[in-house]
PDB file of C-alpha atoms in Angstrom:
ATOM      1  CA  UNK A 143      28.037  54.768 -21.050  1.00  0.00           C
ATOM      2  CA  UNK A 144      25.052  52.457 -21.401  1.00  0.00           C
ATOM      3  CA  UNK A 145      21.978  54.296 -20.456  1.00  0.00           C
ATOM      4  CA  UNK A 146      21.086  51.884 -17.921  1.00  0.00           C
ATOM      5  CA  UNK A 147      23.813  53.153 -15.736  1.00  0.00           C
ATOM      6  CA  UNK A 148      23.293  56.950 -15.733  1.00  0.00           C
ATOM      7  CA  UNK A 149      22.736  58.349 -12.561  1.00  0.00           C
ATOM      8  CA  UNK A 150      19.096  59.413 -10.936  1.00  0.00           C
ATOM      9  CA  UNK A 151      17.339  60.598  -7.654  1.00  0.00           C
ATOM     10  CA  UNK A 152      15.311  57.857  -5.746  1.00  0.00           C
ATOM     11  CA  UNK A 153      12.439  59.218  -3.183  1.00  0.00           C
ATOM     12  CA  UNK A 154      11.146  56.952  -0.335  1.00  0.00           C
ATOM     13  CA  UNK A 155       7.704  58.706  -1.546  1.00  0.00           C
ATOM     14  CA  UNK A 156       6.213  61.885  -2.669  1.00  0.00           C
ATOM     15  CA  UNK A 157       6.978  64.239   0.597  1.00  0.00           C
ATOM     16  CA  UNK A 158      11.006  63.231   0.596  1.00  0.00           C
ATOM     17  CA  UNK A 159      12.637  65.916  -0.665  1.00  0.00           C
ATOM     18  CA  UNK A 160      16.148  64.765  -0.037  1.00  0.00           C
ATOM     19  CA  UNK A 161      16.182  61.863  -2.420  1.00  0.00           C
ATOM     20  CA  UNK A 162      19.322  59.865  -3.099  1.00  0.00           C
ATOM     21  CA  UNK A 163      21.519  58.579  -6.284  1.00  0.00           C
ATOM     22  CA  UNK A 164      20.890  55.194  -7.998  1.00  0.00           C
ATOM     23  CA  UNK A 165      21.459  53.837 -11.765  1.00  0.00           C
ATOM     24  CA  UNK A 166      18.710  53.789 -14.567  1.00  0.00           C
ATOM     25  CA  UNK A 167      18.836  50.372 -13.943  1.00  0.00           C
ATOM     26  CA  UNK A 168      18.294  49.915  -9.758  1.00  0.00           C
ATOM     27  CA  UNK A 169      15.564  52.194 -10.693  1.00  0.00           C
ATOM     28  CA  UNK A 170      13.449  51.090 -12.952  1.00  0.00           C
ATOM     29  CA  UNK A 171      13.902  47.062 -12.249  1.00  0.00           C
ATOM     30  CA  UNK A 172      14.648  47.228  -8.270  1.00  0.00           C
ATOM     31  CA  UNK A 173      11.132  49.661  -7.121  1.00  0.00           C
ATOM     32  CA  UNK A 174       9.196  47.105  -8.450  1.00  0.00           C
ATOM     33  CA  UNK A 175      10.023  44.849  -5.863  1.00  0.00           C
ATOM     34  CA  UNK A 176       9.759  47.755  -3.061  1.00  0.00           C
ATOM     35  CA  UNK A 177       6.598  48.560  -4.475  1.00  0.00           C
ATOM     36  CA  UNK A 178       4.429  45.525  -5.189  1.00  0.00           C
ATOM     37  CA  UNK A 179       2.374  45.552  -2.406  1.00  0.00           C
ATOM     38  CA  UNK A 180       1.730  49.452  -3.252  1.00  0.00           C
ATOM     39  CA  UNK A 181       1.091  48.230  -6.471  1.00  0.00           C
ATOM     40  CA  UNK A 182      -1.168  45.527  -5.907  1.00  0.00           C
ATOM     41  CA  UNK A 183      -3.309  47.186  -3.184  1.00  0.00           C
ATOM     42  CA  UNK A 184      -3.408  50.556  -5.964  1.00  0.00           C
ATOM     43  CA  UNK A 185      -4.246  48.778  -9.215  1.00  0.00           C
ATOM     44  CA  UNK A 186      -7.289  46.414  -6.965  1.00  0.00           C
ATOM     45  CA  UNK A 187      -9.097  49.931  -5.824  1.00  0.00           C
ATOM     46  CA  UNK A 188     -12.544  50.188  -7.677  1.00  0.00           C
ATOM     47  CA  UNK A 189     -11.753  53.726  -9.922  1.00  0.00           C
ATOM     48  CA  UNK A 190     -15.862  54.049  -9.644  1.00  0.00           C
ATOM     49  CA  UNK A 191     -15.803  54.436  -5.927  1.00  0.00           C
ATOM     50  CA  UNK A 192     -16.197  57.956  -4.390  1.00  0.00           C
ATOM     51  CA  UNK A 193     -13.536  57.241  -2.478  1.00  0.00           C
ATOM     52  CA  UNK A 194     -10.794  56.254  -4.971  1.00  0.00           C
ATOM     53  CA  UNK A 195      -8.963  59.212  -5.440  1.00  0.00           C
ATOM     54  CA  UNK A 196      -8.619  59.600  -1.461  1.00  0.00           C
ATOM     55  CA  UNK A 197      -7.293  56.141  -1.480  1.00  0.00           C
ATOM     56  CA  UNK A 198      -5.200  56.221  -3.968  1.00  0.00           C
ATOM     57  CA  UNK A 199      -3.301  59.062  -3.190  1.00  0.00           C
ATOM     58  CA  UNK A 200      -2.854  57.629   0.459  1.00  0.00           C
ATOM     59  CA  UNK A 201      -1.234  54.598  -1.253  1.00  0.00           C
ATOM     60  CA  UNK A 202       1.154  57.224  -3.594  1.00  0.00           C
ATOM     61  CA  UNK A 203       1.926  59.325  -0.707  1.00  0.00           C
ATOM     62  CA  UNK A 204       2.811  56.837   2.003  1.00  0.00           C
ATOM     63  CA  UNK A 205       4.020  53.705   0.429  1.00  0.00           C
ATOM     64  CA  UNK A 206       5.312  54.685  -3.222  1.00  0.00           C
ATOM     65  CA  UNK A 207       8.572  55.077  -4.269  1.00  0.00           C
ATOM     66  CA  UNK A 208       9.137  57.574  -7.172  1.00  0.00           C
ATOM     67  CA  UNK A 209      12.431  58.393  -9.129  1.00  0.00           C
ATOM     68  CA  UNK A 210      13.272  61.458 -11.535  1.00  0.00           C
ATOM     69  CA  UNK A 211      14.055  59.807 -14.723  1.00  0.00           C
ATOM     70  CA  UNK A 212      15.546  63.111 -16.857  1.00  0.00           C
ATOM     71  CA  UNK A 213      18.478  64.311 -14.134  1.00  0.00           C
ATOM     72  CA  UNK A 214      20.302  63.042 -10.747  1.00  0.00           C
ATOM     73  CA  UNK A 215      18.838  65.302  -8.507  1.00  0.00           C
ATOM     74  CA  UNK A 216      20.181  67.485  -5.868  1.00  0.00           C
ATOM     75  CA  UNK A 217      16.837  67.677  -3.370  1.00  0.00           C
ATOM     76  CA  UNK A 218      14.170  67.875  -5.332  1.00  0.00           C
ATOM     77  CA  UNK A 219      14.790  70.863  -7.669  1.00  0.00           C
ATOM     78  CA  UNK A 220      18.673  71.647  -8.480  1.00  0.00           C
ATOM     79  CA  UNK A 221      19.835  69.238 -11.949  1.00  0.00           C
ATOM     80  CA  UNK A 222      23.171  67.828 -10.518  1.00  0.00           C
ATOM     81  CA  UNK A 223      23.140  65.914 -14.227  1.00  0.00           C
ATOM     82  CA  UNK A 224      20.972  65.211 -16.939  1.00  0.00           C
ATOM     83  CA  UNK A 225      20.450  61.444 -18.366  1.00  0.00           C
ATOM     84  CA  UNK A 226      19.236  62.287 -21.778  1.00  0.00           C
ATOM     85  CA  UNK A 227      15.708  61.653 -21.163  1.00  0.00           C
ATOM     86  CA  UNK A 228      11.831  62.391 -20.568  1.00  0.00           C
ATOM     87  CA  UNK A 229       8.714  61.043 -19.079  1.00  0.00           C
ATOM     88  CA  UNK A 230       5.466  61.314 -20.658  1.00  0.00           C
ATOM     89  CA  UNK A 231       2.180  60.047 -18.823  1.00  0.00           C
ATOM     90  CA  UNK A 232      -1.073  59.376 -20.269  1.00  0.00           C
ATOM     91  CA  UNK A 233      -3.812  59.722 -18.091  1.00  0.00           C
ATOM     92  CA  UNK A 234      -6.759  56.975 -17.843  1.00  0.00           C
ATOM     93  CA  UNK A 235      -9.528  59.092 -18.891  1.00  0.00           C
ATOM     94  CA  UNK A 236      -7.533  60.511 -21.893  1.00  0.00           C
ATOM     95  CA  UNK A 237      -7.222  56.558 -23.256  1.00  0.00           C
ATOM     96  CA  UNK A 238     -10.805  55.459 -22.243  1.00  0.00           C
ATOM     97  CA  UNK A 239     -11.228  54.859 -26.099  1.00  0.00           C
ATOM     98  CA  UNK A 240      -8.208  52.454 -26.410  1.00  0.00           C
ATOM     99  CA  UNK A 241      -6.672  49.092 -25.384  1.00  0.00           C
ATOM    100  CA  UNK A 242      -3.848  50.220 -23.367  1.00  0.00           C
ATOM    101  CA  UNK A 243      -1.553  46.908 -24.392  1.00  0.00           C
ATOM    102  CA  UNK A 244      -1.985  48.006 -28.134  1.00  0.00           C
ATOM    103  CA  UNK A 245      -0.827  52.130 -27.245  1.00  0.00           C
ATOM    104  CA  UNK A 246       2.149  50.915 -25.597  1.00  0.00           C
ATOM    105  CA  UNK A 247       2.741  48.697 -28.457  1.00  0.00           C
ATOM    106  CA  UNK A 248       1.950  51.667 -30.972  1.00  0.00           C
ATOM    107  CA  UNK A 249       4.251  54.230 -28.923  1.00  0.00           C
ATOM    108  CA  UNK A 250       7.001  51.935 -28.344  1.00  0.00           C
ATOM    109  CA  UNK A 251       7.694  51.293 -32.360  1.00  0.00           C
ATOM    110  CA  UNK A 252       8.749  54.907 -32.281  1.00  0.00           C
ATOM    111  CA  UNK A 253      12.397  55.213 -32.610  1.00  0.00           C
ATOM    112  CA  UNK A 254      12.738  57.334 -29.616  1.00  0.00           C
ATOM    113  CA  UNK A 255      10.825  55.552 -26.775  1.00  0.00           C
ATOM    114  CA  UNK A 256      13.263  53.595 -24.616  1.00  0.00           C
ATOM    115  CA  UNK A 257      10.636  52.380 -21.942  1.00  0.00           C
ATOM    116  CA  UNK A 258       6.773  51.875 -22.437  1.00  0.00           C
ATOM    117  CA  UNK A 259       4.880  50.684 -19.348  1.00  0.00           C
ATOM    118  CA  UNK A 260       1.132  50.516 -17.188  1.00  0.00           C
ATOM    119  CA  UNK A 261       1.224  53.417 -14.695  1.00  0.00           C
ATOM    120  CA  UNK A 262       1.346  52.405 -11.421  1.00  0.00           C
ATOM    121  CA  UNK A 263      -2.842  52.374 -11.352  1.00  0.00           C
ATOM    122  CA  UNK A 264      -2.573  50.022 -14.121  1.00  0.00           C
ATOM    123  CA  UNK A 265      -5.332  52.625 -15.809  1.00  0.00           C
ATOM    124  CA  UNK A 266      -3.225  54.474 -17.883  1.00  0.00           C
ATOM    125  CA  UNK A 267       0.570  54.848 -19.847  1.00  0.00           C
ATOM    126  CA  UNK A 268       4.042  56.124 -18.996  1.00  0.00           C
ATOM    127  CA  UNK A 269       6.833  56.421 -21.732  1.00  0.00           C
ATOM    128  CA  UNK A 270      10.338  57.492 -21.585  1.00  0.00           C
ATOM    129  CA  UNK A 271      11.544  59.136 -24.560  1.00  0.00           C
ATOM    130  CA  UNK A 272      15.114  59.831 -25.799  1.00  0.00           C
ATOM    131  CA  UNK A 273      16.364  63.240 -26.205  1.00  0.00           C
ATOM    132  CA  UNK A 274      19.507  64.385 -28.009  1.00  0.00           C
ATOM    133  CA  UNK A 275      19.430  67.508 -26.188  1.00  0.00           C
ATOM    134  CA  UNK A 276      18.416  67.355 -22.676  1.00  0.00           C
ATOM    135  CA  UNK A 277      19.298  70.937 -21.716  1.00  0.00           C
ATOM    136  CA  UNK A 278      15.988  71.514 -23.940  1.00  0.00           C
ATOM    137  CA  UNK A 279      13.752  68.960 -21.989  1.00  0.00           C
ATOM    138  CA  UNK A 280      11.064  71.519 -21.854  1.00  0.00           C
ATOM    139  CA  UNK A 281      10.803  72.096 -25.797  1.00  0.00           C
ATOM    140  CA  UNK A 282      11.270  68.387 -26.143  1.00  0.00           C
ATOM    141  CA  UNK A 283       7.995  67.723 -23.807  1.00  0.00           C
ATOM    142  CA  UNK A 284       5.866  70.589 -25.657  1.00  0.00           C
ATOM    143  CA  UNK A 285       7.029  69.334 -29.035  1.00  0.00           C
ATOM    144  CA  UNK A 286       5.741  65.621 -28.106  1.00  0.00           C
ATOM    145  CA  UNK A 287       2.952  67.236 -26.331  1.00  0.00           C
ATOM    146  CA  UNK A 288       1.527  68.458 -29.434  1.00  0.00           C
ATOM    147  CA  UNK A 289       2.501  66.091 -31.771  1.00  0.00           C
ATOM    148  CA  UNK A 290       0.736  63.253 -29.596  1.00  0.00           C
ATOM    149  CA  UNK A 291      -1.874  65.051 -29.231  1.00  0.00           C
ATOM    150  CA  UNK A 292      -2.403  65.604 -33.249  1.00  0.00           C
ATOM    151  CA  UNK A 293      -2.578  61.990 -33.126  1.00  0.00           C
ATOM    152  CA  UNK A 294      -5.457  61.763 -30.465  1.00  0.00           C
ATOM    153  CA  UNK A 295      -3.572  60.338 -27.537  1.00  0.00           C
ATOM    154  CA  UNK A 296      -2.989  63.532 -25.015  1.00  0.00           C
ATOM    155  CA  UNK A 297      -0.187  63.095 -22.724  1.00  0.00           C
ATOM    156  CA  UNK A 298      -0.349  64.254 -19.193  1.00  0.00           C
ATOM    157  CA  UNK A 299       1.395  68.260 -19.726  1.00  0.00           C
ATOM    158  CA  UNK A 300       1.803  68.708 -15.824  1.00  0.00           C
ATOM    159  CA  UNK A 301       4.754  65.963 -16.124  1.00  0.00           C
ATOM    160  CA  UNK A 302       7.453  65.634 -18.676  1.00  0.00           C
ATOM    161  CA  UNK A 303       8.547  69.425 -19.172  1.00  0.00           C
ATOM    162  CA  UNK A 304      11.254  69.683 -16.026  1.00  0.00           C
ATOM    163  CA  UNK A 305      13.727  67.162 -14.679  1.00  0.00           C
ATOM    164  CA  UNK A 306      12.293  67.491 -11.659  1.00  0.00           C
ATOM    165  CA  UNK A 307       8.516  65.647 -12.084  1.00  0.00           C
TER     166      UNK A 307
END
């Protein structure tokens, strides 16, 4: 089966909890179009402002779509079915030092990174990374975790380690 077409949940936004089944695929080249105008309106707030982080979470919480990329889903917490994969997020601040095109270049030559990509802010990176064994996503996460780290390019540990985030 081509990875594209492996089942996982969809969310209308961050408080659905019911979710529902789509492809890979539907995923990660349909929300785009939902979410443009999210998008847009999230990546044009001034990060500077006192009142960006109240902003942008109102975008996140009321207009965002979001999909589980390591399992189909049933609500938000029981794995119907792994898809042999794991998100990793690097936060804005952590990358402050770097040009963001040439880390998703740099992460993307490693033989296990199937997507690179701008997080929805546009401020920082998200990744999703192969796994042979996803029944051991959370060992997987702290593995990459560390090693990434070694290399001076911390990934956001609150996501990646359950099929859930």
């Amino acid at each position: 089966m081509n990875w594209l077409d492996k089942q996982v949940s969809i969310y209308k936004t961050i408080t659905d909890n019911s979710g529902r089944p789509v492809t890979m695929r539907d995923a990660l080249y349909s929300l785009d179009c939902v979410n443009l105008p999210a998008l847009t309106e999230l990546r044009a707030l001034n990060p500077t402002t006192s009142d960006y982080k109240t902003k942008a979470t109102a975008i996140k919480s009321k207009r965002l779509q979001l999909f589980a990329p390591s399992a189909l889903l049933e609500g938000r917490k029981q794995v119907k079915q792994y898809t042999d994969f794991l998100q990793l997020d690097f936060d804005a601040p952590d990358l402050e030092a770097y040009d963001l095109e040439e880390v998703k270049q740099e992460l993307f030559k490693l033989p296990f990174m199937a997507i690179v990509g701008l997080s929805c802010s546009g401020r920082g990176v998200w990744a999703l990374v192969h796994i042979a064994e996803p029944e051991k996503l959370r060992q997987y996460a702290e593995h990459l975790f560390s090693v990434l780290h070694g290399y001076g390019i911390p990934a956001d540990t609150s996501k990646g380690r359950n099929a859930n985030d």
